[in-house]
Coordinates of C-alpha atoms and ligand atoms in Angstrom, one line a residue:
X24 CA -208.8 42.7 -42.0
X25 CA -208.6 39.5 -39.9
X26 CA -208.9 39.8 -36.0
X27 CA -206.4 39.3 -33.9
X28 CA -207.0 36.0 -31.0
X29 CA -204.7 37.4 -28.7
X30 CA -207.2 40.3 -28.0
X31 CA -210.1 37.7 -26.7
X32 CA -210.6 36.5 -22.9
X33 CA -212.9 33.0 -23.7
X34 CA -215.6 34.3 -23.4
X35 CA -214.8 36.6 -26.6
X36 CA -213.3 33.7 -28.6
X37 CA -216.6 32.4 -27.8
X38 CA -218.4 34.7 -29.3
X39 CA -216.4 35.1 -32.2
X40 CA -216.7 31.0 -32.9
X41 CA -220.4 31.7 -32.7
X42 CA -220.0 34.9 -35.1
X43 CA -218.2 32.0 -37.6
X44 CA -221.5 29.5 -37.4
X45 CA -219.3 27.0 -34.9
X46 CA -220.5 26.0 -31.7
X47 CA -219.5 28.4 -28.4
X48 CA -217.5 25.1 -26.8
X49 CA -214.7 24.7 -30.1
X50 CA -213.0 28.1 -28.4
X51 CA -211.9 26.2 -25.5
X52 CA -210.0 24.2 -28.1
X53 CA -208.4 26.7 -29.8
X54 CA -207.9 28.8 -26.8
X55 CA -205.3 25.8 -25.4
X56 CA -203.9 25.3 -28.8
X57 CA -203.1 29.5 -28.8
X58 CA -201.8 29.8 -24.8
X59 CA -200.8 26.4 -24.1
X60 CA -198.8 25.3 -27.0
X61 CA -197.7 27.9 -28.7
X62 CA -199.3 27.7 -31.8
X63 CA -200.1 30.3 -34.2
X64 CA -200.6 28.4 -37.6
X65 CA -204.1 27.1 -37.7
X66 CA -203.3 24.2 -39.7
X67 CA -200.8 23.2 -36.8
X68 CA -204.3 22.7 -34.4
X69 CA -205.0 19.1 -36.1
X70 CA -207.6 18.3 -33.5
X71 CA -209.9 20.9 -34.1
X72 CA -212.6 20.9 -36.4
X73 CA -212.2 20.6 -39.6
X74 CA -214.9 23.3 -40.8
X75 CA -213.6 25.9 -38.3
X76 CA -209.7 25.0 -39.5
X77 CA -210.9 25.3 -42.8
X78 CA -212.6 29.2 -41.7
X79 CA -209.8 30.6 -39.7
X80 CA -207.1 31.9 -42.1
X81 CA -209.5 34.0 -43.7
X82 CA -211.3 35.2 -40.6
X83 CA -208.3 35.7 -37.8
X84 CA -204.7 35.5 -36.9
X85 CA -202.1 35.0 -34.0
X86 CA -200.1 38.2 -34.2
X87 CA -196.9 38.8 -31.6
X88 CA -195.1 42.4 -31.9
X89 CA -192.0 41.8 -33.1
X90 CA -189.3 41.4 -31.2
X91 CA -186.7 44.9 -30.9
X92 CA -184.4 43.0 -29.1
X93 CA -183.7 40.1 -25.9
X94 CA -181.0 41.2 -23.4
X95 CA -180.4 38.9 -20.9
X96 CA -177.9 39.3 -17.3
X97 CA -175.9 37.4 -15.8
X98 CA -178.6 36.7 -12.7
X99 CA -180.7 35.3 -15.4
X100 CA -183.3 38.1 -15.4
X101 CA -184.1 38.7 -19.2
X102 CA -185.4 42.0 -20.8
X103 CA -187.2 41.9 -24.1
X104 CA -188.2 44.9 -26.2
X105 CA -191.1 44.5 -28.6
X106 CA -192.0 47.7 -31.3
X107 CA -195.3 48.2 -30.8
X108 CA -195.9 50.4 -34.4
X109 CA -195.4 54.0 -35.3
X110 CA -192.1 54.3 -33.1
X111 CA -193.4 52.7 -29.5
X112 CA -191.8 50.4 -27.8
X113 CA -192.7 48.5 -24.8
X114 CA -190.6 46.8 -22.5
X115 CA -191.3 43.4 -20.6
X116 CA -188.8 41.7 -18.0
X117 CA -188.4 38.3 -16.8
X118 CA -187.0 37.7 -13.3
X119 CA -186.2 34.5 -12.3
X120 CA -185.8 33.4 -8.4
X121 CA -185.4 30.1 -7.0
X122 CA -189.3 28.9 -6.6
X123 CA -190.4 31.3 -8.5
X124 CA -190.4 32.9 -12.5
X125 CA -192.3 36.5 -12.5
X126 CA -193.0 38.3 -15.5
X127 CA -193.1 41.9 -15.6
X128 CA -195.6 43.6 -18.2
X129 CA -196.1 46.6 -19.3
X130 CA -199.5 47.9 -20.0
X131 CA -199.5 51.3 -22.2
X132 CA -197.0 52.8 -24.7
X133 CA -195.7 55.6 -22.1
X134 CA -197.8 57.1 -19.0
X135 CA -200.0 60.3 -18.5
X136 CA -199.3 60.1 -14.7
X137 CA -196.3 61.9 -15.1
X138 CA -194.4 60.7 -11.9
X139 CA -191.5 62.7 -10.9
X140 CA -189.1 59.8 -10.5
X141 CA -190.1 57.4 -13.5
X142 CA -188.7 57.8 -16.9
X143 CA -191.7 56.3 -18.1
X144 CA -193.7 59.3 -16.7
X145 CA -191.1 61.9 -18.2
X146 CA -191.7 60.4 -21.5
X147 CA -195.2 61.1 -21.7
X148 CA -198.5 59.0 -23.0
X149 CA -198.0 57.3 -26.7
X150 CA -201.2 55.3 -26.4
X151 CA -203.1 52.4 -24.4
X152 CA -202.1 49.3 -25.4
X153 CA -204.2 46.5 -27.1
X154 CA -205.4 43.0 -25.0
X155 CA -203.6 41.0 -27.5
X156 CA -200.5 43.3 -26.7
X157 CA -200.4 42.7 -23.3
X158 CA -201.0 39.1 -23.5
X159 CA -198.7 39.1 -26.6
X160 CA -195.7 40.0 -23.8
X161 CA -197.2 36.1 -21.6
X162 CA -197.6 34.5 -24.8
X163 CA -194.1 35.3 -25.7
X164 CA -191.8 35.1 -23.1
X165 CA -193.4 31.8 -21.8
X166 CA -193.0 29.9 -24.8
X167 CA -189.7 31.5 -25.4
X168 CA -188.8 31.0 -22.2
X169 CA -189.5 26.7 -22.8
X170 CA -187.1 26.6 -25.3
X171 CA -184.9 28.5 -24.1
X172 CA -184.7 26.9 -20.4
X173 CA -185.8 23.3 -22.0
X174 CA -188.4 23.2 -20.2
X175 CA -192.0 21.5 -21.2
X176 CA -193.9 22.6 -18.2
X177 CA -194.9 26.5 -16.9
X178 CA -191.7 28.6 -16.5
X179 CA -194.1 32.0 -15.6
X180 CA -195.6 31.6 -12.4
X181 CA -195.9 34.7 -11.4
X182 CA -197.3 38.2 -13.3
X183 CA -196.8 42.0 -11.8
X184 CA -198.1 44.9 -14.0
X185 CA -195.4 46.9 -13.3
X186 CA -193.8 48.0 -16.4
X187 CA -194.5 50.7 -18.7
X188 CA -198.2 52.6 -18.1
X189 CA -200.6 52.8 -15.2
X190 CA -202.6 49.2 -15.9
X191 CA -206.1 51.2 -14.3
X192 CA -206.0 53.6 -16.9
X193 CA -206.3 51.1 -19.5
X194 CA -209.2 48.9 -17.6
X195 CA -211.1 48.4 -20.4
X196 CA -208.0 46.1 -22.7
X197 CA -206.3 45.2 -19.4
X198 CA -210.0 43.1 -17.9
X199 CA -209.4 40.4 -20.9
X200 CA -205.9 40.5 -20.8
X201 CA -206.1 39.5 -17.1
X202 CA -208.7 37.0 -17.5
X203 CA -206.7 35.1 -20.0
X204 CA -203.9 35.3 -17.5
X205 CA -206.2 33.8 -15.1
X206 CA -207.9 31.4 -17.0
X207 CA -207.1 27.4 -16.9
X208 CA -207.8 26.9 -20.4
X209 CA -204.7 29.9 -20.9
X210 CA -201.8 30.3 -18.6
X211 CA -204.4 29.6 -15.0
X212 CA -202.9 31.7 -12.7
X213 CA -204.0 32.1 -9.6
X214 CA -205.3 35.7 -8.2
X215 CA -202.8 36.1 -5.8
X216 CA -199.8 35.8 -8.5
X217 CA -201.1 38.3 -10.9
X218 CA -200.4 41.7 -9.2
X219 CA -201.8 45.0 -10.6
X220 CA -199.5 47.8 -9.5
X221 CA -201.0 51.4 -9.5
X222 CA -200.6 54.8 -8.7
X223 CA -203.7 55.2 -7.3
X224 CA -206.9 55.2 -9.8
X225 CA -209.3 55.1 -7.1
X226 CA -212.9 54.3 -8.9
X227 CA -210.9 51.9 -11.2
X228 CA -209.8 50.6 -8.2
X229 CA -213.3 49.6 -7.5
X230 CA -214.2 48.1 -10.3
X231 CA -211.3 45.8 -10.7
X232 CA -212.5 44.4 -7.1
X233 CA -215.9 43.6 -8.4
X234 CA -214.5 42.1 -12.0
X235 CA -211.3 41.0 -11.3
X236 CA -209.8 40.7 -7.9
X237 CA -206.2 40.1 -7.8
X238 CA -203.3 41.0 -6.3
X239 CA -202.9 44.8 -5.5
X240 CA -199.8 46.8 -5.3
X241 CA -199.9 50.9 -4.7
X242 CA -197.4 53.1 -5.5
X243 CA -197.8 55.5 -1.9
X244 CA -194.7 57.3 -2.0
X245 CA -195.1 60.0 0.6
X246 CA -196.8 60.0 3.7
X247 CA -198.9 63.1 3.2
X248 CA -200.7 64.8 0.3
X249 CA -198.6 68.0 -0.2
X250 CA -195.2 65.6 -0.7
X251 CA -197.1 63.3 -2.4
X252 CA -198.6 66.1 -5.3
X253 CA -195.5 66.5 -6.0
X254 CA -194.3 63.3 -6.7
X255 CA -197.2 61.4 -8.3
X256 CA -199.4 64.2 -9.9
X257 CA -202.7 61.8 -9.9
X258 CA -202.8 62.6 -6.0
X259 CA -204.2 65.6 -6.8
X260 CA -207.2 64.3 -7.9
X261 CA -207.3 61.6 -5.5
X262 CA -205.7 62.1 -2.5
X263 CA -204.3 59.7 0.1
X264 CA -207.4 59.2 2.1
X265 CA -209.2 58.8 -0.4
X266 CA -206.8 56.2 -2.2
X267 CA -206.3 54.3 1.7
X268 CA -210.0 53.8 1.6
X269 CA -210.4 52.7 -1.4
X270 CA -207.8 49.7 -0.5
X271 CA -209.4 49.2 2.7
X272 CA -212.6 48.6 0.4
X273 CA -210.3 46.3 -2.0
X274 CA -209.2 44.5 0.9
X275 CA -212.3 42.6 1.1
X276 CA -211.6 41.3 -2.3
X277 CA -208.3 41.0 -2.6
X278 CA -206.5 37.3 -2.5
X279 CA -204.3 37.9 -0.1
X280 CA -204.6 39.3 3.3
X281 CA -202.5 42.7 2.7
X282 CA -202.4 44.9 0.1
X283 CA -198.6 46.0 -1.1
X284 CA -197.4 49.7 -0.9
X285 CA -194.7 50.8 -2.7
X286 CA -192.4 53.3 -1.8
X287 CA -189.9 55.0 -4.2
X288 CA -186.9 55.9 -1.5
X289 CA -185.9 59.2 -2.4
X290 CA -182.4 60.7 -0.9
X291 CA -183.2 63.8 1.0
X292 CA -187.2 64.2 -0.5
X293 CA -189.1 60.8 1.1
X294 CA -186.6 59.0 3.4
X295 CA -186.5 60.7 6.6
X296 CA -187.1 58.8 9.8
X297 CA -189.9 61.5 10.4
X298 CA -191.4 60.5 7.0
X299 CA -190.9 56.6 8.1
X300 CA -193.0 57.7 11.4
X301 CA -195.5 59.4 9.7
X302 CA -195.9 56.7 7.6
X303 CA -196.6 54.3 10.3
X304 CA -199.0 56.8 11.6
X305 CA -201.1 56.8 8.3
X306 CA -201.2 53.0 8.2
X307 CA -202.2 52.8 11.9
X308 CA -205.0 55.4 11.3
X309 CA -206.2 53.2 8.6
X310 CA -205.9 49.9 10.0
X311 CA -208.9 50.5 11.9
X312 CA -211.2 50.7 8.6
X313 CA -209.9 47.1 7.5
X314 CA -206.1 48.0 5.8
X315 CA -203.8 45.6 6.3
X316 CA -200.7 46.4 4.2
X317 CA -196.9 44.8 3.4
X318 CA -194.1 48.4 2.6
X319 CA -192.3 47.5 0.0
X320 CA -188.8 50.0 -0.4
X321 CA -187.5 50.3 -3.9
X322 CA -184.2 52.1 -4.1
X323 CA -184.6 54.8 -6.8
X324 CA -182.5 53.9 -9.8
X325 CA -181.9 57.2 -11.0
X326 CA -181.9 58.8 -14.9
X327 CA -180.7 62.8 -15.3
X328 CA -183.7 64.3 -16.6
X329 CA -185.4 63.8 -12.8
X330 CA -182.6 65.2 -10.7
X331 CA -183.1 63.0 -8.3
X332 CA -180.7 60.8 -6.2
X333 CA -180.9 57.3 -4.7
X334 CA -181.8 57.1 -0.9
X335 CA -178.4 56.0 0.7
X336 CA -178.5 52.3 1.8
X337 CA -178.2 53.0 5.3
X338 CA -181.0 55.3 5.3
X339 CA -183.3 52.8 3.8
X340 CA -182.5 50.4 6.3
X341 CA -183.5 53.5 9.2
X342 CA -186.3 53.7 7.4
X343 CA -187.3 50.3 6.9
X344 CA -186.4 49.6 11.0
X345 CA -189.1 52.8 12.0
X346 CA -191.7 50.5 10.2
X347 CA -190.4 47.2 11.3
X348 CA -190.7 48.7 15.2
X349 CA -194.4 49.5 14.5
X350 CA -195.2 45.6 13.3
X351 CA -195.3 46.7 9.8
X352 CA -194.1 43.9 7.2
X353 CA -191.6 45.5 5.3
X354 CA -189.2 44.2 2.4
X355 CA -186.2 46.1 0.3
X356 CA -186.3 45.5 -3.2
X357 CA -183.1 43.9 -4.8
X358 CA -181.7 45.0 -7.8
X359 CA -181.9 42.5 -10.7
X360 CA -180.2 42.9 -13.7
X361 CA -178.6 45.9 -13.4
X362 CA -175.8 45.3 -16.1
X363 CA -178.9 44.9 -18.6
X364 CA -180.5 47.6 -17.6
X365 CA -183.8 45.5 -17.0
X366 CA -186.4 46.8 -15.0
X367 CA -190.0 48.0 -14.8
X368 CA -191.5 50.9 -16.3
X369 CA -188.0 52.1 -17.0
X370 CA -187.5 52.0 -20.7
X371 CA -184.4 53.8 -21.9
X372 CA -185.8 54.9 -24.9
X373 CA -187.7 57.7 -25.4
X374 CA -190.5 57.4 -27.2
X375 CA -191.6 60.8 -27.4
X376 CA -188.8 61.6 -29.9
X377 CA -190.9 60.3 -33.2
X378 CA -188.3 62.8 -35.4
X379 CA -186.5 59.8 -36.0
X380 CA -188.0 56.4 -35.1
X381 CA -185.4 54.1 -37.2
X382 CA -182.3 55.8 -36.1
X383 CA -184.1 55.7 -32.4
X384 CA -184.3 51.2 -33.2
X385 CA -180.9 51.5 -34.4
X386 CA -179.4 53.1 -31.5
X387 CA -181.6 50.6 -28.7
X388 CA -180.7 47.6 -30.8
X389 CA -176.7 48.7 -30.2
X390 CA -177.8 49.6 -26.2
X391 CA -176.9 53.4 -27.1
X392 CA -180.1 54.5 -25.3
X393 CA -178.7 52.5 -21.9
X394 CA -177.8 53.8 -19.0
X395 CA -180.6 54.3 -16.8
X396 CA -180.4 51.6 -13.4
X397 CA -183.4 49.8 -12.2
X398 CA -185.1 48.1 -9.9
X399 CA -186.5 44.9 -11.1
X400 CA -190.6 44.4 -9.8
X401 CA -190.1 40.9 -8.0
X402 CA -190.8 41.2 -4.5
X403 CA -194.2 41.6 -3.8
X404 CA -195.1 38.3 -5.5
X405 CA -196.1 35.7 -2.5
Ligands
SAH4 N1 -198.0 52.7 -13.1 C1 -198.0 51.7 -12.1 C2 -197.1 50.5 -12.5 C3 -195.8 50.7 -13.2 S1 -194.5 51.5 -12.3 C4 -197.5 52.3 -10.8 O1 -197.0 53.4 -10.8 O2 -197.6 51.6 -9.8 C5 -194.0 50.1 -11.3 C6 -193.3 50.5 -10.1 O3 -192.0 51.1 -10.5 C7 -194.0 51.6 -9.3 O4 -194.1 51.2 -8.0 C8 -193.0 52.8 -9.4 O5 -193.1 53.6 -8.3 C9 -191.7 52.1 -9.6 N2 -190.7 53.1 -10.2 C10 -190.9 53.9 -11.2 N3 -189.8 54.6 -11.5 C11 -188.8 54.2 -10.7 C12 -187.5 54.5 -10.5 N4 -186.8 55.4 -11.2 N5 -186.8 53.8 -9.5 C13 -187.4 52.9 -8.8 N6 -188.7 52.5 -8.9 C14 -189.4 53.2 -9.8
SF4_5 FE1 -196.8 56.0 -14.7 FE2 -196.3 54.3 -12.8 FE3 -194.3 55.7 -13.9 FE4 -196.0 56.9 -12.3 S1 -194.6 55.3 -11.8 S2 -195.3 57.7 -14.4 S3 -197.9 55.8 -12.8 S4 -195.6 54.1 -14.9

């Protein structure tokens, strides 16, 4: 069995050169020739050496999931479904704004968090997904994205890891996969345009500060712990101190000078003015241990297995003015494409349901599986 390049950071591709008797260096080569330009045909890479040419088709590959299907909206924001094997699927979205192109990545087959609100979380865990699988989703949709937009240069400026899965609970294939997001050789990134979104893993949260610091987003939710248990089960095993520490730790990592919490508004279970003001409270107790935070409020979009119901408009913007009146930096997330049903970590289909995977492809490729509303992850990007 050949290995697959998209699961190496350079450093790996390194290694493996070295494993085929070439020198360490030729990697840099063929890691441009994979990221760069597209290429997955080793006899497309003319420049490189012939005796490594010569070794690669027996010894690797450039393998993309395939594509399930591409739905694109009329704001532009595009939504791409790739089968992942054995009846997953995995969702990525692209959201284009004016001076910026975010990608939106998802980074397991399902999620074991189990959050009340996320169809993702009512779905359940498939399994972790691969390095190469979560690069795959870069790989793709930027040099889709060339062609399609005619455009030579970089189209994705921007990463969130804010579709399907909790990223930290995958550290081990998500480390490479950021590194090659990061790397100038690959797609160079900078650390403040790669956000990792999560629900709160605090010792991975830790780690990812010593080996990879980039841009942090947390899912808060609730003010206090007994709310919040219910909402996002992890809380339970660490609880909101503990997960306000942790960023204040992060913090003197991180690339930018706040850290972004999100907030899921929630009609008549989260969105309170006494839930804004306790809020503010929590972020003013922890200011003094180094947390400087941005709130970011995402409308639910709701789907009927979570009986839950969309905070009204008006009460958002209550909300969002308690915060505002306390100096905190807050932002509403906008809806992008809605009539595609494009957004993170909201896959329609439900991959739990492995009775019938074919009928299951048959139905998402003719939208039968639509129907759930969501928010688009673009706002917390600089
Ligand atoms: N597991 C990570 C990243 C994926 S979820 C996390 O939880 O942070 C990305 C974001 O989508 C999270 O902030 C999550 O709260 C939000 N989200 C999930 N379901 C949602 C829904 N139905 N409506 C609005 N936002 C939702
Ligand atoms: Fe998992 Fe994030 Fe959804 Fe919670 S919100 S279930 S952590 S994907």
């Amino acid at each position: 069995m050949t290995v697959n390049l998209l699961d190496y950071d350079l450093e790996g591709l390194a290694a493996f050169c070295e494993q085929l008797g070439e020198k360490r260096f030729r990697a840099v080569q063929l890691f441009r020739w994979i990221h760069q330009k597209g290429a997955t045909q080793f006899d497309q890479m003319t420049d490189l050496a012939k005796s490594l040419r010569l070794k690669l088709p027996q010894a690797a590959r450039v393998q993309v999931p395939r594509v399930v299907s591409r739905h694109e909206s009329t704001d532009g924001t595009i939504k791409w479904l790739f089968d992942v094997g054995n009846g997953d699927v995995i969702e990525t979205v692209f959201i284009p704004e004016a001076d910026r192109g975010t990608l939106c990545i998802s980074s397991q087959a399902g999620c074991a968090v189990g959050c009340r609100f996320c169809s993702t979380g009512h779905q359940g865990f498939s399994r972790n997904l691969t390095t190469g699988e979560i690069v795959s989703q870069l790989w793709f949709a930027e040099h889709f994205l060339r062609g399609h937009l005619g455009r030579g240069d970089r189209v994705i400026s921007n990463v969130v890891m804010m579709g399907m899965g909790e990223p930290l609970q995958n550290y081990g294939q998500l480390l490479p996969a950021l590194k090659v997001m990061l790397d100038d050789h690959a797609y160079g990134l900078s650390r403040r345009r790669v956000t990792v979104s999560t629900s709160g893993v605090v010792p991975m949260m830790d780690r990812l500060a010593r080996d990879c610091p980039v841009a942090l987003a947390v899912s808060l939710h609730a003010p206090e712990d007994a709310l919040r248990n219910s909402l996002v089960p992890l809380n339970k095993k660490y609880p909101i101190a503990e997960l306000l520490n942790a960023c204040a730790r992060y913090q003197a990592f991180a690339p930018r000078d706040f850290i972004t919490f999100e907030y899921c508004m929630l009609d008549g279970v989260n969105d309170s003015a006494e839930h804004a003001r306790a809020l503010v409270a929590l972020m003013q107790e922890h200011a003094s241990s180094g947390l400087s935070c941005k709130l970011n409020l995402i409308p639910f979009n709701p789907f009927p297995a979570s009986g839950l119901v969309r905070s009204q408009m008006s009460q958002v913007m209550t909300f969002a003015q308690v915060l505002m009146d306390a100096g905190i930096v807050t932002t509403v997330r906008k809806t992008r494409g809605d009539d595609i049903d494009a957004a993170c970590g909201q896959l329609a289909g439900d991959i739990r349901d492995r009775t019938d995977a074919n009928a299951r492809m048959a139905a998402q490729r003719q939208g039968m599986l639509g129907g759930i509303k969501v928010v688009v992850a673009g706002k917390v990007a600089p």
